[in-house]
CSV table of C-alpha atoms in Angstrom, one decimal:
chain,number,residue,atom,x,y,z
A,1,MET,CA,-30.8,-5.3,-39.0
A,2,LEU,CA,-30.2,-2.6,-36.4
A,3,LEU,CA,-26.5,-2.5,-35.4
A,4,PRO,CA,-25.4,-1.4,-32.1
A,5,THR,CA,-23.5,1.4,-33.6
A,6,ASP,CA,-26.4,2.6,-35.6
A,7,ALA,CA,-28.6,2.5,-32.3
A,8,LEU,CA,-26.2,4.7,-30.5
A,9,ASP,CA,-25.7,7.3,-33.4
A,10,SER,CA,-28.5,9.4,-32.0
A,11,LEU,CA,-26.8,9.7,-28.7
A,12,TRP,CA,-23.4,10.8,-30.2
A,13,ASN,CA,-24.8,13.3,-32.9
A,14,PHE,CA,-24.5,16.3,-30.7
A,15,LYS,CA,-21.8,18.8,-29.6
A,16,LEU,CA,-21.0,20.1,-26.3
A,17,PRO,CA,-18.6,23.1,-25.5
A,18,ILE,CA,-15.3,22.2,-23.7
A,19,LEU,CA,-15.9,23.5,-20.3
A,20,ILE,CA,-12.8,22.4,-18.7
A,21,SER,CA,-9.3,21.0,-19.7
A,22,ASN,CA,-8.2,17.5,-19.0
A,23,PHE,CA,-5.8,18.8,-16.2
A,24,GLN,CA,-8.7,20.7,-14.6
A,25,ALA,CA,-10.8,17.5,-14.8
A,26,LEU,CA,-8.1,15.6,-13.1
A,27,ILE,CA,-7.8,18.1,-10.3
A,28,PHE,CA,-11.5,18.2,-9.9
A,29,GLY,CA,-11.6,14.5,-9.8
A,30,VAL,CA,-9.0,14.2,-7.0
A,31,ILE,CA,-10.8,17.0,-4.9
A,32,SER,CA,-14.3,15.4,-5.4
A,33,GLY,CA,-12.8,11.9,-4.5
A,34,MET,CA,-11.3,13.3,-1.3
A,35,THR,CA,-14.4,15.3,-0.4
A,36,ALA,CA,-16.7,12.5,-0.9
A,37,HIS,CA,-14.5,10.1,1.0
A,38,LYS,CA,-14.5,12.5,4.0
A,39,ILE,CA,-18.2,13.0,4.0
A,40,VAL,CA,-19.0,9.3,3.6
A,41,PRO,CA,-16.0,7.4,4.7
A,42,HIS,CA,-17.7,4.0,4.8
A,43,LYS,CA,-18.6,4.2,1.2
A,44,SER,CA,-15.2,3.9,-0.1
A,45,ASP,CA,-16.1,2.2,-3.5
A,46,MET,CA,-17.5,5.4,-5.0
A,47,ILE,CA,-19.2,5.0,-8.3
A,48,ALA,CA,-20.0,8.0,-10.4
A,49,LYS,CA,-23.8,8.8,-10.2
A,50,ARG,CA,-23.7,10.3,-13.8
A,51,LEU,CA,-23.3,6.6,-14.9
A,52,ALA,CA,-26.8,5.7,-13.7
A,53,GLY,CA,-28.4,8.5,-15.6
A,54,PHE,CA,-26.7,7.3,-18.8
A,55,ILE,CA,-27.7,3.7,-18.3
A,56,LEU,CA,-31.3,4.7,-17.6
A,57,LYS,CA,-31.3,6.6,-20.9
A,58,LEU,CA,-30.0,3.6,-22.8
A,59,GLN,CA,-32.7,1.5,-21.2
A,60,HIS,CA,-35.4,4.0,-22.0
A,61,ASP,CA,-34.5,4.1,-25.7
A,62,GLN,CA,-34.3,0.2,-25.7
A,63,ILE,CA,-30.7,0.4,-26.7
A,64,LEU,CA,-29.2,-1.3,-23.4
A,65,LEU,CA,-30.4,-4.7,-24.4
A,66,VAL,CA,-28.9,-4.4,-27.9
A,67,VAL,CA,-25.6,-3.3,-26.4
A,68,PHE,CA,-25.4,-6.2,-23.9
A,69,LYS,CA,-26.5,-8.8,-26.4
A,70,ASP,CA,-23.6,-7.8,-28.8
A,71,TYR,CA,-20.9,-6.7,-26.2
A,72,ILE,CA,-21.5,-8.7,-23.0
A,73,ALA,CA,-18.9,-11.3,-23.9
A,74,ILE,CA,-16.4,-8.6,-24.6
A,75,PHE,CA,-17.2,-6.8,-21.3
A,76,THR,CA,-17.0,-10.0,-19.3
A,77,ILE,CA,-13.7,-11.0,-20.7
A,78,MET,CA,-12.2,-7.5,-20.2
A,79,ILE,CA,-13.3,-7.4,-16.6
A,80,VAL,CA,-12.1,-11.0,-15.9
A,81,VAL,CA,-8.8,-10.2,-17.5
A,82,ILE,CA,-8.3,-6.9,-15.5
A,83,TYR,CA,-9.2,-8.6,-12.2
A,84,LEU,CA,-6.8,-11.5,-13.0
A,85,TYR,CA,-4.0,-9.1,-13.8
A,86,VAL,CA,-4.5,-7.1,-10.7
A,87,ILE,CA,-4.6,-10.2,-8.5
A,88,LEU,CA,-1.3,-11.4,-10.1
A,89,LEU,CA,0.3,-7.9,-9.4
A,90,TYR,CA,-0.7,-8.2,-5.8
A,91,GLY,CA,0.7,-11.7,-5.7
A,92,ILE,CA,4.1,-10.5,-7.0
A,93,ALA,CA,4.1,-7.4,-4.6
A,94,SER,CA,3.5,-9.9,-1.5
A,95,SER,CA,6.0,-12.5,-2.8
A,96,PHE,CA,3.0,-14.7,-3.1
A,97,ASN,CA,2.6,-15.0,0.7
A,98,ILE,CA,-1.0,-16.0,1.0
A,99,THR,CA,-1.8,-14.1,4.1
A,100,ASN,CA,-0.3,-10.8,2.8
A,101,TRP,CA,-1.7,-11.4,-0.7
A,102,LEU,CA,-5.4,-11.7,0.7
A,103,THR,CA,-4.9,-8.8,3.0
A,104,SER,CA,-3.7,-6.4,0.4
A,105,MET,CA,-6.4,-7.5,-2.1
A,106,LYS,CA,-9.1,-7.0,0.6
A,107,ASN,CA,-7.8,-3.5,1.5
A,108,MET,CA,-7.3,-2.3,-2.1
A,109,ALA,CA,-10.6,-3.8,-3.5
A,110,PRO,CA,-12.5,-0.5,-3.1
A,111,ALA,CA,-9.9,1.2,-5.2
A,112,LEU,CA,-10.2,-1.4,-8.0
A,113,VAL,CA,-14.0,-1.3,-8.0
A,114,THR,CA,-13.8,2.6,-8.4
A,115,ALA,CA,-11.3,2.4,-11.3
A,116,ILE,CA,-13.4,-0.1,-13.3
A,117,ALA,CA,-16.7,1.7,-12.5
A,118,THR,CA,-15.6,5.1,-13.4
A,119,SER,CA,-12.6,4.5,-15.7
A,120,SER,CA,-11.0,7.4,-13.7
A,121,SER,CA,-7.7,7.1,-12.1
A,122,SER,CA,-8.2,10.4,-10.3
A,123,ALA,CA,-11.3,9.3,-8.5
A,124,THR,CA,-9.4,6.2,-7.4
A,125,ILE,CA,-6.5,8.2,-5.7
A,126,PRO,CA,-8.3,8.8,-2.3
A,127,VAL,CA,-9.5,5.1,-2.1
A,128,THR,CA,-5.9,3.9,-3.0
A,129,LEU,CA,-4.5,6.0,-0.2
A,130,GLU,CA,-7.0,4.6,2.3
A,131,GLY,CA,-6.2,1.1,1.2
A,132,CYS,CA,-2.4,1.7,1.7
A,133,LYS,CA,-3.0,3.1,5.2
A,134,LYS,CA,-4.9,-0.1,6.0
A,135,ASN,CA,-2.1,-2.2,4.6
A,136,ILE,CA,0.4,-0.2,7.0
A,137,LYS,CA,-1.9,-0.9,10.1
A,138,GLU,CA,-2.6,-4.6,9.4
A,139,HIS,CA,1.0,-5.5,8.4
A,140,ASP,CA,2.9,-6.8,11.4
A,141,MET,CA,4.8,-3.8,12.7
A,142,GLU,CA,7.8,-4.6,15.0
A,143,TYR,CA,8.5,-2.6,18.2
A,144,MET,CA,11.3,-0.3,18.2
A,145,GLU,CA,14.9,-1.8,19.0
A,146,ILE,CA,17.9,0.0,20.1
A,147,PHE,CA,21.3,-1.1,18.9
A,148,LEU,CA,24.6,0.0,20.4
A,149,ASP,CA,27.2,1.1,17.9
A,150,SER,CA,30.3,-0.2,19.6
A,151,ALA,CA,33.0,-2.9,20.1
A,152,ASP,CA,34.0,-1.9,23.6
A,153,LEU,CA,33.4,-4.9,25.8
A,154,ASN,CA,33.1,-2.8,28.9
A,155,GLU,CA,30.5,-0.4,27.3
A,156,ILE,CA,28.5,-3.4,26.1
A,157,LYS,CA,28.5,-5.2,29.5
A,158,GLU,CA,27.3,-1.9,31.1
A,159,LEU,CA,24.5,-1.3,28.7
A,160,LYS,CA,23.4,-4.9,27.8
A,161,GLU,CA,20.1,-4.7,29.7
A,162,LEU,CA,19.1,-1.6,27.8
A,163,ILE,CA,20.0,-2.7,24.3
A,164,ASP,CA,18.7,-5.1,21.8
A,165,GLY,CA,21.6,-5.6,19.5
A,166,ILE,CA,25.1,-4.4,18.5
A,167,THR,CA,26.6,-2.9,15.4
A,168,THR,CA,30.3,-2.9,14.7
A,169,ASN,CA,32.8,-2.0,11.9
A,170,PRO,CA,36.5,-2.5,11.6
A,171,SER,CA,37.1,1.1,12.7
A,172,LEU,CA,35.2,0.6,15.9
A,173,ILE,CA,37.1,-2.6,16.6
A,174,ALA,CA,40.4,-0.9,16.0
A,175,LYS,CA,39.4,1.9,18.4
A,176,SER,CA,38.3,-0.4,21.1
A,177,GLY,CA,42.0,-1.0,22.1
A,178,HIS,CA,41.5,-4.8,22.8
A,179,LYS,CA,44.3,-7.1,22.0
A,180,ASN,CA,41.9,-9.9,21.2
A,181,LYS,CA,42.0,-11.2,17.7
A,182,TYR,CA,39.2,-9.9,15.5
A,183,LYS,CA,37.1,-13.1,15.6
A,184,ASP,CA,37.8,-13.8,19.3
A,185,LEU,CA,36.5,-10.2,20.1
A,186,ILE,CA,33.4,-10.8,17.9
A,187,SER,CA,32.8,-14.1,19.6
A,188,GLU,CA,33.0,-12.5,23.2
A,189,ILE,CA,30.6,-9.7,22.0
A,190,CYS,CA,28.0,-12.3,20.9
A,191,SER,CA,28.3,-14.1,24.1
A,192,ILE,CA,27.4,-11.0,26.1
A,193,ILE,CA,24.4,-10.0,23.8
A,194,ASP,CA,21.5,-12.4,22.9
A,195,GLY,CA,20.4,-10.1,20.2
A,196,PRO,CA,21.7,-9.5,16.6
A,197,VAL,CA,25.4,-8.5,16.3
A,198,SER,CA,26.2,-6.8,13.0
A,199,VAL,CA,29.7,-7.3,11.8
A,200,GLU,CA,31.0,-5.8,8.7
A,201,VAL,CA,33.2,-7.4,5.9
A,202,VAL,CA,36.2,-5.8,4.7
A,203,ALA,CA,36.5,-7.3,1.2
A,204,ASP,CA,35.4,-5.6,-2.1
A,205,SER,CA,34.8,-8.3,-4.5
A,206,HIS,CA,31.8,-10.4,-4.7
A,207,GLU,CA,33.5,-13.7,-4.2
A,208,GLU,CA,35.6,-12.4,-1.2
A,209,MET,CA,32.5,-10.8,0.4
A,210,VAL,CA,30.6,-14.1,0.3
A,211,LYS,CA,33.6,-16.0,1.6
A,212,GLU,CA,34.2,-13.5,4.6
A,213,GLY,CA,30.4,-13.5,5.2
A,214,LEU,CA,30.4,-17.3,5.6
A,215,ASP,CA,33.4,-17.2,7.9
A,216,LEU,CA,31.7,-14.5,10.2
A,217,ALA,CA,28.4,-16.3,10.2
A,218,LYS,CA,30.3,-19.4,11.8
A,219,ILE,CA,31.3,-17.4,14.9
A,220,ALA,CA,27.9,-17.3,16.5
A,221,GLU,CA,24.2,-17.9,15.5
A,222,ASN,CA,23.3,-14.2,16.3
A,223,ILE,CA,25.8,-12.8,13.7
A,224,ILE,CA,24.5,-10.5,11.2
A,225,VAL,CA,26.8,-10.0,8.2
A,226,LYS,CA,27.1,-6.3,7.4
A,227,LEU,CA,27.6,-5.6,3.6
A,228,PRO,CA,27.9,-2.2,1.8
A,229,LEU,CA,25.2,-1.1,-0.6
A,230,THR,CA,27.3,-1.5,-3.8
A,231,TYR,CA,26.6,-3.9,-6.7
A,232,ASN,CA,29.0,-6.5,-5.2
A,233,GLY,CA,27.4,-6.0,-1.8
A,234,LEU,CA,23.8,-6.6,-3.2
A,235,ILE,CA,24.6,-9.7,-5.1
A,236,SER,CA,26.6,-11.0,-2.2
A,237,CYS,CA,23.6,-10.3,0.0
A,238,LYS,CA,21.3,-12.2,-2.4
A,239,LYS,CA,23.6,-15.3,-2.3
A,240,LEU,CA,24.1,-15.3,1.5
A,241,SER,CA,20.5,-14.8,2.4
A,242,THR,CA,18.9,-17.1,-0.3
A,243,GLU,CA,21.5,-20.0,-0.6
A,244,TYR,CA,22.9,-20.0,3.0
A,245,ASN,CA,20.1,-18.4,5.0
A,246,ILE,CA,22.4,-16.0,6.6
A,247,SER,CA,21.0,-12.7,7.9
A,248,VAL,CA,22.5,-9.7,6.2
A,249,ASN,CA,22.6,-6.0,7.2
A,250,ILE,CA,23.0,-3.6,4.1
A,251,THR,CA,24.7,-0.4,5.1
A,252,LEU,CA,25.5,3.0,3.4
A,253,CYS,CA,21.8,3.6,2.2
A,254,PHE,CA,20.9,7.1,1.1
A,255,SER,CA,17.8,6.9,-0.8
A,256,PRO,CA,14.4,4.9,-0.9
A,257,GLY,CA,15.5,3.2,-4.3
A,258,GLN,CA,18.6,1.8,-2.6
A,259,ALA,CA,16.5,0.5,0.2
A,260,LEU,CA,14.2,-1.2,-2.3
A,261,LEU,CA,17.2,-2.7,-3.9
A,262,ALA,CA,18.4,-4.2,-0.5
A,263,ALA,CA,15.0,-5.4,0.3
A,264,LYS,CA,14.7,-7.1,-2.9
A,265,ALA,CA,18.2,-8.7,-2.5
A,266,GLY,CA,16.9,-10.3,0.8
A,267,ALA,CA,18.5,-7.9,3.4
A,268,CYS,CA,17.4,-8.5,6.9
A,269,PHE,CA,18.2,-5.0,7.9
A,270,ILE,CA,18.9,-1.7,6.0
A,271,SER,CA,21.0,1.0,7.6
A,272,PRO,CA,20.2,4.4,6.2
A,273,PHE,CA,22.7,7.1,7.1
A,274,ILE,CA,20.6,10.1,8.1
A,275,GLY,CA,23.4,12.0,9.9
A,276,ARG,CA,25.3,12.2,6.6
A,277,LEU,CA,22.2,13.5,4.8
A,278,ASP,CA,21.5,16.1,7.7
A,279,ASP,CA,25.0,17.3,7.2
A,280,ILE,CA,24.2,18.3,3.6
A,281,SER,CA,20.8,19.9,4.6
A,282,TYR,CA,18.7,17.0,3.5
A,283,ASP,CA,15.9,15.9,5.9
A,284,GLY,CA,17.2,12.5,6.9
A,285,LEU,CA,14.2,11.6,8.9
A,286,SER,CA,12.0,12.0,5.9
A,287,LEU,CA,14.0,9.2,4.2
A,288,ILE,CA,13.2,6.9,7.1
A,289,GLU,CA,9.5,7.7,6.6
A,290,ASP,CA,9.7,7.0,3.1
A,291,ILE,CA,11.4,3.7,3.5
A,292,CYS,CA,9.2,2.5,6.2
A,293,THR,CA,6.1,3.5,4.2
A,294,MET,CA,7.5,1.7,1.2
A,295,TYR,CA,8.4,-1.5,3.2
A,296,SER,CA,5.0,-1.6,4.8
A,297,ASN,CA,2.9,-1.0,1.6
A,298,TYR,CA,5.0,-3.7,-0.4
A,299,MET,CA,5.1,-6.0,2.8
A,300,PHE,CA,9.0,-6.4,2.9
A,301,ASP,CA,10.2,-7.9,6.2
A,302,THR,CA,13.5,-5.9,6.0
A,303,LYS,CA,13.9,-4.0,9.3
A,304,VAL,CA,15.1,-0.3,9.2
A,305,LEU,CA,18.2,0.3,11.3
A,306,VAL,CA,18.8,4.0,11.5
A,307,ALA,CA,22.3,5.0,11.6
A,308,SER,CA,24.2,8.3,11.7
């Protein structure tokens, strides 16, 4: 009986010189993929043409039928398992939101087809990037909003027609010079502005943050509880957002990784401090670009509130 391995022996018993290294092959694959995508942009699901010649060779030698007969079940199971695994990953990334789930799978399908057809991650890179761009364009992008960082009632009244929200902190409230009690001042600000009013807690512990956040949220419906990007701040954000449906603004963000943690904790806003980064010669705006790209690709609803 002719075994598949015996039938294939004639094809494997030859030697070829090593023309290029794996690293060079990877670079060549990336360049080829990018070039092909630019030349024929509508043919995103690129399949290596050399595979066609190999398949024709197997068919000519009457080996293809033997291979399919013995391995078709394994091939089918492998492909089904791979697709189910990828579908599950996109489901997790989109928090199992059906609309976002289907959109991301549709946009990334060419990359998956390319990866399975060529078994080459480098050939997939250009198609993957194109899919990411589509996800960004098709994801609901909010228009830009302007928040005033102030607790001065006169200033807020003067600019209320030009702004979309207010951010405050204990220092700003202390500097405002108003004799109103803390909660009374916040309540008056909320009555002037229809949009979000971000109010910061002063507590340090998880329990006190949650308690203070609940008290602040009772002042007005448009209150956004501001929490620091610390361990206690993140777990308090998770509790307030999931158990009490309270909107949270996570502040003191300095990296994409921190922004990811805030989004996963259910933050409504993330406040990266780009001014502080610029002060140490780090490009703060590049951080904003990275966070926005990450949120768009993974379809987080967290808004980026750029701070100094």
